[in-house]
Amino acid sequence: KALVLMLTEITILLLLITQLFLIQFSNYVAATWLLAGVEIPLVYFVVTLKKSTAKNDFHKLSQVLKWIMLGGMSTLIAAQF
């Protein structure tokens, strides 16, 4: 659990750096999509993971991660515009 938290926090930091580059190159659509589709749900994942104890909680987190992956793939599409 601690390893997943550490890796997720590093990922959030790297995504924030990526978002700054997107804003610098005036790709506001992709930057907004990255924030709404990946970063905010990832922060929700971290907060929920810290409270999780039961198997049902981890199942819910698994579903959240699937939505985050979908948001990440849609960010790649949004980056084309």
PDB file of C-alpha atoms in Angstrom:
ATOM      1  CA  LYS A   1       0.000   0.000   0.000  1.00  0.00           C
ATOM      2  CA  ALA A   2       2.827   2.401   0.834  1.00  0.00           C
ATOM      3  CA  LEU A   3       4.621   1.628  -2.432  1.00  0.00           C
ATOM      4  CA  VAL A   4       1.478   2.309  -4.455  1.00  0.00           C
ATOM      5  CA  LEU A   5       1.000   5.619  -2.638  1.00  0.00           C
ATOM      6  CA  MET A   6       4.577   6.675  -3.305  1.00  0.00           C
ATOM      7  CA  LEU A   7       4.414   5.745  -6.987  1.00  0.00           C
ATOM      8  CA  THR A   8       1.068   7.492  -7.406  1.00  0.00           C
ATOM      9  CA  GLU A   9       2.383  10.665  -5.816  1.00  0.00           C
ATOM     10  CA  ILE A  10       5.394  10.623  -8.149  1.00  0.00           C
ATOM     11  CA  THR A  11       3.023  10.129 -11.077  1.00  0.00           C
ATOM     12  CA  ILE A  12       0.940  13.124  -9.990  1.00  0.00           C
ATOM     13  CA  LEU A  13       4.084  15.255  -9.858  1.00  0.00           C
ATOM     14  CA  LEU A  14       5.136  14.159 -13.348  1.00  0.00           C
ATOM     15  CA  LEU A  15       1.636  14.827 -14.677  1.00  0.00           C
ATOM     16  CA  LEU A  16       1.734  18.349 -13.254  1.00  0.00           C
ATOM     17  CA  ILE A  17       5.022  18.941 -15.083  1.00  0.00           C
ATOM     18  CA  THR A  18       3.448  17.592 -18.282  1.00  0.00           C
ATOM     19  CA  GLN A  19       0.499  19.899 -17.779  1.00  0.00           C
ATOM     20  CA  LEU A  20       2.835  22.895 -17.473  1.00  0.00           C
ATOM     21  CA  PHE A  21       4.448  21.952 -20.791  1.00  0.00           C
ATOM     22  CA  LEU A  22       1.021  21.634 -22.426  1.00  0.00           C
ATOM     23  CA  ILE A  23       0.066  25.087 -21.179  1.00  0.00           C
ATOM     24  CA  GLN A  24       3.407  26.497 -22.315  1.00  0.00           C
ATOM     25  CA  PHE A  25       2.755  25.236 -25.845  1.00  0.00           C
ATOM     26  CA  SER A  26      -0.812  26.647 -25.760  1.00  0.00           C
ATOM     27  CA  ASN A  27      -2.510  23.266 -25.767  1.00  0.00           C
ATOM     28  CA  TYR A  28      -5.198  24.267 -23.277  1.00  0.00           C
ATOM     29  CA  VAL A  29      -7.679  21.577 -24.329  1.00  0.00           C
ATOM     30  CA  ALA A  30      -5.260  18.753 -23.524  1.00  0.00           C
ATOM     31  CA  ALA A  31      -4.132  20.455 -20.305  1.00  0.00           C
ATOM     32  CA  THR A  32      -7.719  20.804 -19.118  1.00  0.00           C
ATOM     33  CA  TRP A  33      -8.523  17.240 -20.136  1.00  0.00           C
ATOM     34  CA  LEU A  34      -5.438  15.993 -18.283  1.00  0.00           C
ATOM     35  CA  LEU A  35      -6.512  17.828 -15.153  1.00  0.00           C
ATOM     36  CA  ALA A  36     -10.148  16.712 -15.271  1.00  0.00           C
ATOM     37  CA  GLY A  37      -9.633  13.194 -16.599  1.00  0.00           C
ATOM     38  CA  VAL A  38      -6.457  12.086 -14.887  1.00  0.00           C
ATOM     39  CA  GLU A  39      -5.083  14.333 -12.148  1.00  0.00           C
ATOM     40  CA  ILE A  40      -8.240  14.980 -10.119  1.00  0.00           C
ATOM     41  CA  PRO A  41      -9.299  11.305 -10.174  1.00  0.00           C
ATOM     42  CA  LEU A  42      -5.732  10.324  -9.246  1.00  0.00           C
ATOM     43  CA  VAL A  43      -5.842  12.591  -6.198  1.00  0.00           C
ATOM     44  CA  TYR A  44      -9.187  11.010  -5.301  1.00  0.00           C
ATOM     45  CA  PHE A  45      -7.507   7.596  -5.675  1.00  0.00           C
ATOM     46  CA  VAL A  46      -4.730   8.565  -3.237  1.00  0.00           C
ATOM     47  CA  VAL A  47      -7.152   9.927  -0.641  1.00  0.00           C
ATOM     48  CA  THR A  48      -9.383   6.857  -0.897  1.00  0.00           C
ATOM     49  CA  LEU A  49      -6.423   4.451  -0.838  1.00  0.00           C
ATOM     50  CA  LYS A  50      -5.237   5.889   2.472  1.00  0.00           C
ATOM     51  CA  LYS A  51      -8.637   5.081   4.019  1.00  0.00           C
ATOM     52  CA  SER A  52      -9.102   1.669   2.371  1.00  0.00           C
ATOM     53  CA  THR A  53      -9.127  -1.462   4.467  1.00  0.00           C
ATOM     54  CA  ALA A  54     -11.773  -3.818   3.070  1.00  0.00           C
ATOM     55  CA  LYS A  55     -11.785  -5.847  -0.122  1.00  0.00           C
ATOM     56  CA  ASN A  56     -14.760  -3.840  -1.374  1.00  0.00           C
ATOM     57  CA  ASP A  57     -12.762  -0.606  -1.032  1.00  0.00           C
ATOM     58  CA  PHE A  58      -9.988  -1.998  -3.214  1.00  0.00           C
ATOM     59  CA  HIS A  59     -12.507  -3.143  -5.815  1.00  0.00           C
ATOM     60  CA  LYS A  60     -13.819   0.432  -5.989  1.00  0.00           C
ATOM     61  CA  LEU A  61     -10.247   1.712  -6.374  1.00  0.00           C
ATOM     62  CA  SER A  62      -9.706  -0.740  -9.210  1.00  0.00           C
ATOM     63  CA  GLN A  63     -12.705   0.738 -10.997  1.00  0.00           C
ATOM     64  CA  VAL A  64     -11.376   4.267 -10.410  1.00  0.00           C
ATOM     65  CA  LEU A  65      -8.031   3.301 -11.946  1.00  0.00           C
ATOM     66  CA  LYS A  66      -9.788   1.964 -15.033  1.00  0.00           C
ATOM     67  CA  TRP A  67     -11.537   5.302 -15.480  1.00  0.00           C
ATOM     68  CA  ILE A  68      -8.210   7.091 -14.990  1.00  0.00           C
ATOM     69  CA  MET A  69      -6.659   4.969 -17.747  1.00  0.00           C
ATOM     70  CA  LEU A  70      -9.559   5.856 -20.028  1.00  0.00           C
ATOM     71  CA  GLY A  71      -9.046   9.528 -19.179  1.00  0.00           C
ATOM     72  CA  GLY A  72      -5.357   9.209 -19.996  1.00  0.00           C
ATOM     73  CA  MET A  73      -6.069   7.675 -23.373  1.00  0.00           C
ATOM     74  CA  SER A  74      -8.595  10.414 -24.138  1.00  0.00           C
ATOM     75  CA  THR A  75      -5.981  13.006 -23.216  1.00  0.00           C
ATOM     76  CA  LEU A  76      -3.806  11.634 -26.020  1.00  0.00           C
ATOM     77  CA  ILE A  77      -6.683  12.232 -28.422  1.00  0.00           C
ATOM     78  CA  ALA A  78      -7.280  15.736 -27.023  1.00  0.00           C
ATOM     79  CA  ALA A  79      -3.577  16.534 -27.444  1.00  0.00           C
ATOM     80  CA  GLN A  80      -4.001  16.251 -31.213  1.00  0.00           C
ATOM     81  CA  PHE A  81      -6.244  19.337 -31.284  1.00  0.00           C
TER      82      PHE A  81
END
